[in-house]
Amino acid sequence: MAELVRLTHHGDVAVITIDNPPVNALSPGVPEGIDSALKQAVADASIRAVVVIGAGSTFIAGADIREFGKIVAGERPKLTLLPYLLAIEDSPKPVVMAIHGQALGGGLEVAMAGHYRVLAAKAQVGQPEVKLGIIPGAAGTQRLPRLAGVVKALEMCTDGNPIKAQEAVSLGIADKIIEGDLLEGAVAFAREVAGKPVPKTRERNEKLQGVAPAVFETARAQARLKYRGLRAPQAAIDAIEAATKMDFTAGCEEEARLFNEVLFSSEAQALIHSFFGERAVGKIPGLPKDIKPIEIRRAAIIGAGTMGGGIAMNYANAGIPVIVKETAQEPLDRGMGLIRNNYAKTVARGRLTQEAMDQRMALITPQLTYDGFEQADIITEAVFEKMELKKQIFGELEKIAKPGAILATNTSTLDIDEIAAATSRPTMVVGTHFFSPANVMKLLEVVRGKATSPEVITTAMGLGKKLGKVAVLAGNCHGFIGNRMLEPYFREAQFLVEEGASVEQVNQAMYDFGMAMGPLAVDDLAGLDIGWLIRKARAPHMKPGLRVPLVADKLCEQGRFGQKAGRGWSKYDENRRPSPDPETAALIESTARAAGIERRVISNEEIVDRCVFGLINEGARIMEDGIAQRAVDIDITYIYGYGFPAWRGGPMFYADTVGLPKVLARIEEFEKKHGADLWTPAPLLEKLVAEGKKFKDFDKQKEG
Ligand code: CAA
């Protein structure tokens, strides 16, 4: 095995290089390696100062996250980083941390234990632990406020976002930015400070003085609002408050106590699952690894509506020139106006410069013809959700697109194979299902048809990453992964109001569960007419006699299409703020009565179980059908595309957390009450329960 930590001499400066690819995580052996190298450097009389640097693209990305699962499982002892960091700080010879790439989590904690920190101009530092449901565990909450001040430390440890080099220097987290070669600059800096008394972060208490208790109360209240239901941000605040009330050693003990409390929480397990899940979805079992993706240098889009415009912004943001085609000037102008407005809002918020906006707008070419489409490497159809229209467009593309161009459809439900059959090159056809608003939502559902080539799949998945998305591969069926599972979720939400729950109760129960929005609020936002159109198209294929929700169609017949109409499941004011709509409530009640549906008091627990277990049961079928290759693909789809709380790990991980026998028992209960057609347990769920397994075991088997 290659050495994780190397010690070299640059004259009178020792250089300790951490070399643990890909991100120099503090895996077992790394802290020990730094410790042993430092001891050698301290013992060597020819050495006057020490530089610690990372090999490869980064300094240290933190503790090895894989180790946390082992700690929780009792397979390895608790985190043991802290004593090594104390040893660095106690070195009599100055230790200069030379940071490029990222110093995150334990990486920043290592850096802060050094006596000085110098940064490459593009370096970033941060304490992202809360994003994993934990808090810094090696004195980050004690040293960061000593360097950056309490308020900034509270911000960094609760939002988890990294800051840039320049800010780190102005805050006092780092000493200097090195232009040019980092190692050379760091060695020169080390020579300058050699022989001087070493400053220890843990002894710098001046920024801890005089902090009003209200600072912590405000931080707690803000975190409660911003990170609804999460414990880790609150624990981080507690630990930073401890830094202001206790000495360094006691503060570290308090941090360790809080760290262990959150590490063992289901929130941490779920968020760690999401972290690795986000990366796992890009690795597709069964696809050859050596496939060369098609290079996407130019793109074209058909349709300048909300979706087409949002997709165009993604390309422009990634620096890829894109043509947007419409059939008439008016919708084209409207679409471009929307794009301009979206960018202008970002500029107004200070998140984009006017110059960058102008550059991006210049990459988008609006037009009414197919001119230039012959140069596009990918053409994406983003028109209305009508099969005949899509087939007509793919027929036209056939004549225009260059050989080797990817022909993508943004359909959210329709049969990719039927669309592909409209061309003579079905291997080049793929679904790229963006989520609205496409310039914001992180999910990209890549849908493979039966003929889609591995090269096209690989390109589409890679394109997702290039566009800043998380791409998940789905198979072809009505609604693919995301929208297929949504059917039972929305169905149950609507049945529940017919059976006696109010619209507000259903929305609130699911919001309290952690969903970004309640299901009927989502329906109002998306527009009820979309589901109406899909239901009409699906009606001939539905099993006769099957119970279907009754109210949504009636709302649509009255033009109550949701937010855009000011009325849907709820009423909306001019600022789109919802309030209960008595007319909808009356419509629900009369519809239920006419259909002979018994109305009763419904508990929030029943609302959550019927909606979420409906998702899970369909999810298990989707895995069984091979539409989703693994449970993790479903989890990531739901977290990034449907507002499922990441801290519950996605629907399938949540099912594992609840326990599959419990989930199955509840589904069987619903089956007895509401009928086998709607609630027959998925055979995969029954099989896993019989074998005493979890969805995660299914994934392990798939990944080999
Ligand atoms: N531990 C273990 N593996 C890690 C890791 C870590 N801290 N950080 C990244 N990796 C792995 C990823 O899983 C991925 O593995 P695969 O290639 O097998 O999928 C690989 O490294 C590359 O990661 P990315 O694909 O994410 O690469 P990127 O270049 O897009 O991003 C990064 C790099 C910004 C460092 C990003 O990986 C990241 O944010 N990592 C997590 C940082 C973090 O949360 N650190 C805190 C850890 S907890 C801690 O440190 C507690 C403490 O107080 C001691």
mmCIF file with all atom_site columns, C-alpha atoms and ligand atoms in Angstrom, residues 22-23 25-26 58 61-66 68 79 81 102 104-107 109 127-129 132 134-138 259 275-276 279-280 283 465, ligand 1:
data_model
loop_
_atom_site.group_PDB
_atom_site.id
_atom_site.type_symbol
_atom_site.label_atom_id
_atom_site.label_alt_id
_atom_site.label_comp_id
_atom_site.label_asym_id
_atom_site.label_entity_id
_atom_site.label_seq_id
_atom_site.pdbx_PDB_ins_code
_atom_site.Cartn_x
_atom_site.Cartn_y
_atom_site.Cartn_z
_atom_site.occupancy
_atom_site.B_iso_or_equiv
_atom_site.pdbx_formal_charge
_atom_site.auth_seq_id
_atom_site.auth_comp_id
_atom_site.auth_asym_id
_atom_site.auth_atom_id
_atom_site.pdbx_PDB_model_num
ATOM   1  C CA  . PRO A 1 22  ? -9.099  10.909 -3.813  1.00 0.00 ? 22  PRO A CA  1
ATOM   2  C CA  . VAL A 1 23  ? -9.668  13.651 -1.218  1.00 0.00 ? 23  VAL A CA  1
ATOM   3  C CA  . ALA A 1 25  ? -9.764  12.022 4.053   1.00 0.00 ? 25  ALA A CA  1
ATOM   4  C CA  . LEU A 1 26  ? -8.467  11.360 7.554   1.00 0.00 ? 26  LEU A CA  1
ATOM   5  C CA  . THR A 1 58  ? -7.087  19.073 -2.189  1.00 0.00 ? 58  THR A CA  1
ATOM   6  C CA  . ALA A 1 61  ? -11.830 16.784 2.917   1.00 0.00 ? 61  ALA A CA  1
ATOM   7  C CA  . GLY A 1 62  ? -12.406 15.799 6.539   1.00 0.00 ? 62  GLY A CA  1
ATOM   8  C CA  . ALA A 1 63  ? -12.817 12.648 8.556   1.00 0.00 ? 63  ALA A CA  1
ATOM   9  C CA  . ASP A 1 64  ? -13.328 9.506  6.500   1.00 0.00 ? 64  ASP A CA  1
ATOM   10 C CA  . ILE A 1 65  ? -17.132 9.456  6.413   1.00 0.00 ? 65  ILE A CA  1
ATOM   11 C CA  . ARG A 1 66  ? -17.173 5.692  5.836   1.00 0.00 ? 66  ARG A CA  1
ATOM   12 C CA  . PHE A 1 68  ? -18.768 6.741  10.996  1.00 0.00 ? 68  PHE A CA  1
ATOM   13 C CA  . LEU A 1 79  ? -13.346 9.415  16.934  1.00 0.00 ? 79  LEU A CA  1
ATOM   14 C CA  . LEU A 1 81  ? -8.525  12.760 16.081  1.00 0.00 ? 81  LEU A CA  1
ATOM   15 C CA  . GLN A 1 102 ? -10.648 22.234 0.369   1.00 0.00 ? 102 GLN A CA  1
ATOM   16 C CA  . LEU A 1 104 ? -13.382 20.716 5.222   1.00 0.00 ? 104 LEU A CA  1
ATOM   17 C CA  . GLY A 1 105 ? -14.591 19.323 8.544   1.00 0.00 ? 105 GLY A CA  1
ATOM   18 C CA  . GLY A 1 106 ? -11.710 17.466 10.170  1.00 0.00 ? 106 GLY A CA  1
ATOM   19 C CA  . GLY A 1 107 ? -9.533  19.038 7.464   1.00 0.00 ? 107 GLY A CA  1
ATOM   20 C CA  . GLU A 1 109 ? -9.809  21.196 12.325  1.00 0.00 ? 109 GLU A CA  1
ATOM   21 C CA  . GLN A 1 127 ? -17.262 22.894 8.634   1.00 0.00 ? 127 GLN A CA  1
ATOM   22 C CA  . PRO A 1 128 ? -19.845 20.983 6.572   1.00 0.00 ? 128 PRO A CA  1
ATOM   23 C CA  . GLU A 1 129 ? -20.616 18.343 9.234   1.00 0.00 ? 129 GLU A CA  1
ATOM   24 C CA  . LEU A 1 132 ? -24.124 14.823 7.404   1.00 0.00 ? 132 LEU A CA  1
ATOM   25 C CA  . ILE A 1 134 ? -23.256 15.607 12.781  1.00 0.00 ? 134 ILE A CA  1
ATOM   26 C CA  . ILE A 1 135 ? -21.116 18.412 14.189  1.00 0.00 ? 135 ILE A CA  1
ATOM   27 C CA  . PRO A 1 136 ? -17.358 19.016 14.175  1.00 0.00 ? 136 PRO A CA  1
ATOM   28 C CA  . GLY A 1 137 ? -15.791 16.359 16.372  1.00 0.00 ? 137 GLY A CA  1
ATOM   29 C CA  . ALA A 1 138 ? -12.174 17.469 16.749  1.00 0.00 ? 138 ALA A CA  1
ATOM   30 C CA  . PHE A 1 259 ? -20.871 14.774 18.635  1.00 0.00 ? 259 PHE A CA  1
ATOM   31 C CA  . PHE A 1 275 ? -24.120 11.755 0.751   1.00 0.00 ? 275 PHE A CA  1
ATOM   32 C CA  . PHE A 1 276 ? -22.944 8.405  -0.566  1.00 0.00 ? 276 PHE A CA  1
ATOM   33 C CA  . ARG A 1 279 ? -22.416 9.624  -5.586  1.00 0.00 ? 279 ARG A CA  1
ATOM   34 C CA  . ALA A 1 280 ? -23.628 6.024  -6.001  1.00 0.00 ? 280 ALA A CA  1
ATOM   35 C CA  . LYS A 1 283 ? -22.255 4.351  -10.924 1.00 0.00 ? 283 LYS A CA  1
ATOM   36 C CA  . LYS A 1 465 ? -23.055 16.423 -13.640 1.00 0.00 ? 465 LYS A CA  1
HETATM 37 N N1  . CAA B 2 .   ? -14.716 10.620 3.521   1.00 0.00 ? 1   CAA B N1  1
HETATM 38 C C1  . CAA B 2 .   ? -14.772 9.552  2.705   1.00 0.00 ? 1   CAA B C1  1
HETATM 39 N N2  . CAA B 2 .   ? -14.935 9.638  1.378   1.00 0.00 ? 1   CAA B N2  1
HETATM 40 C C2  . CAA B 2 .   ? -15.047 10.865 0.861   1.00 0.00 ? 1   CAA B C2  1
HETATM 41 C C3  . CAA B 2 .   ? -15.013 12.021 1.645   1.00 0.00 ? 1   CAA B C3  1
HETATM 42 C C4  . CAA B 2 .   ? -14.816 11.864 3.040   1.00 0.00 ? 1   CAA B C4  1
HETATM 43 N N3  . CAA B 2 .   ? -14.736 12.911 3.864   1.00 0.00 ? 1   CAA B N3  1
HETATM 44 N N4  . CAA B 2 .   ? -15.172 13.082 0.845   1.00 0.00 ? 1   CAA B N4  1
HETATM 45 C C5  . CAA B 2 .   ? -15.293 12.608 -0.385  1.00 0.00 ? 1   CAA B C5  1
HETATM 46 N N5  . CAA B 2 .   ? -15.224 11.268 -0.392  1.00 0.00 ? 1   CAA B N5  1
HETATM 47 C C6  . CAA B 2 .   ? -15.252 10.365 -1.544  1.00 0.00 ? 1   CAA B C6  1
HETATM 48 C C7  . CAA B 2 .   ? -16.576 10.401 -2.278  1.00 0.00 ? 1   CAA B C7  1
HETATM 49 O O1  . CAA B 2 .   ? -17.491 9.492  -1.704  1.00 0.00 ? 1   CAA B O1  1
HETATM 50 C C8  . CAA B 2 .   ? -16.157 10.001 -3.672  1.00 0.00 ? 1   CAA B C8  1
HETATM 51 O O2  . CAA B 2 .   ? -15.993 8.613  -3.660  1.00 0.00 ? 1   CAA B O2  1
HETATM 52 P P1  . CAA B 2 .   ? -16.301 7.754  -4.979  1.00 0.00 ? 1   CAA B P1  1
HETATM 53 O O3  . CAA B 2 .   ? -15.413 8.306  -6.044  1.00 0.00 ? 1   CAA B O3  1
HETATM 54 O O4  . CAA B 2 .   ? -16.009 6.367  -4.569  1.00 0.00 ? 1   CAA B O4  1
HETATM 55 O O5  . CAA B 2 .   ? -17.747 7.987  -5.275  1.00 0.00 ? 1   CAA B O5  1
HETATM 56 C C9  . CAA B 2 .   ? -14.771 10.632 -3.816  1.00 0.00 ? 1   CAA B C9  1
HETATM 57 O O6  . CAA B 2 .   ? -14.320 10.869 -2.490  1.00 0.00 ? 1   CAA B O6  1
HETATM 58 C C10 . CAA B 2 .   ? -14.753 11.944 -4.558  1.00 0.00 ? 1   CAA B C10 1
HETATM 59 O O7  . CAA B 2 .   ? -15.722 12.796 -3.972  1.00 0.00 ? 1   CAA B O7  1
HETATM 60 P P2  . CAA B 2 .   ? -16.686 13.702 -4.868  1.00 0.00 ? 1   CAA B P2  1
HETATM 61 O O8  . CAA B 2 .   ? -17.246 12.900 -5.970  1.00 0.00 ? 1   CAA B O8  1
HETATM 62 O O9  . CAA B 2 .   ? -17.628 14.362 -3.938  1.00 0.00 ? 1   CAA B O9  1
HETATM 63 O O10 . CAA B 2 .   ? -15.630 14.736 -5.465  1.00 0.00 ? 1   CAA B O10 1
HETATM 64 P P3  . CAA B 2 .   ? -15.783 16.276 -5.714  1.00 0.00 ? 1   CAA B P3  1
HETATM 65 O O11 . CAA B 2 .   ? -14.487 16.689 -6.269  1.00 0.00 ? 1   CAA B O11 1
HETATM 66 O O12 . CAA B 2 .   ? -17.033 16.574 -6.462  1.00 0.00 ? 1   CAA B O12 1
HETATM 67 O O13 . CAA B 2 .   ? -15.962 16.957 -4.272  1.00 0.00 ? 1   CAA B O13 1
HETATM 68 C C11 . CAA B 2 .   ? -15.461 17.370 -1.947  1.00 0.00 ? 1   CAA B C11 1
HETATM 69 C C12 . CAA B 2 .   ? -14.935 16.904 -3.333  1.00 0.00 ? 1   CAA B C12 1
HETATM 70 C C13 . CAA B 2 .   ? -15.854 18.841 -2.019  1.00 0.00 ? 1   CAA B C13 1
HETATM 71 C C14 . CAA B 2 .   ? -14.357 17.181 -0.956  1.00 0.00 ? 1   CAA B C14 1
HETATM 72 C C15 . CAA B 2 .   ? -16.704 16.541 -1.576  1.00 0.00 ? 1   CAA B C15 1
HETATM 73 O O14 . CAA B 2 .   ? -16.401 15.180 -1.732  1.00 0.00 ? 1   CAA B O14 1
HETATM 74 C C16 . CAA B 2 .   ? -17.171 16.725 -0.152  1.00 0.00 ? 1   CAA B C16 1
HETATM 75 O O15 . CAA B 2 .   ? -17.864 17.676 0.122   1.00 0.00 ? 1   CAA B O15 1
HETATM 76 N N6  . CAA B 2 .   ? -16.808 15.758 0.716   1.00 0.00 ? 1   CAA B N6  1
HETATM 77 C C17 . CAA B 2 .   ? -17.316 15.723 2.078   1.00 0.00 ? 1   CAA B C17 1
HETATM 78 C C18 . CAA B 2 .   ? -16.686 16.762 2.953   1.00 0.00 ? 1   CAA B C18 1
HETATM 79 C C19 . CAA B 2 .   ? -17.212 16.622 4.358   1.00 0.00 ? 1   CAA B C19 1
HETATM 80 O O16 . CAA B 2 .   ? -18.394 16.543 4.603   1.00 0.00 ? 1   CAA B O16 1
HETATM 81 N N7  . CAA B 2 .   ? -16.275 16.623 5.310   1.00 0.00 ? 1   CAA B N7  1
HETATM 82 C C20 . CAA B 2 .   ? -16.627 16.497 6.707   1.00 0.00 ? 1   CAA B C20 1
HETATM 83 C C21 . CAA B 2 .   ? -16.502 15.076 7.116   1.00 0.00 ? 1   CAA B C21 1
HETATM 84 S S1  . CAA B 2 .   ? -17.047 14.825 8.766   1.00 0.00 ? 1   CAA B S1  1
HETATM 85 C C22 . CAA B 2 .   ? -15.788 15.357 9.722   1.00 0.00 ? 1   CAA B C22 1
HETATM 86 O O17 . CAA B 2 .   ? -14.769 15.760 9.255   1.00 0.00 ? 1   CAA B O17 1
HETATM 87 C C23 . CAA B 2 .   ? -16.079 15.265 11.179  1.00 0.00 ? 1   CAA B C23 1
HETATM 88 C C24 . CAA B 2 .   ? -15.028 15.750 12.028  1.00 0.00 ? 1   CAA B C24 1
HETATM 89 O O18 . CAA B 2 .   ? -15.188 16.759 12.670  1.00 0.00 ? 1   CAA B O18 1
HETATM 90 C C25 . CAA B 2 .   ? -13.787 15.017 12.234  1.00 0.00 ? 1   CAA B C25 1
#
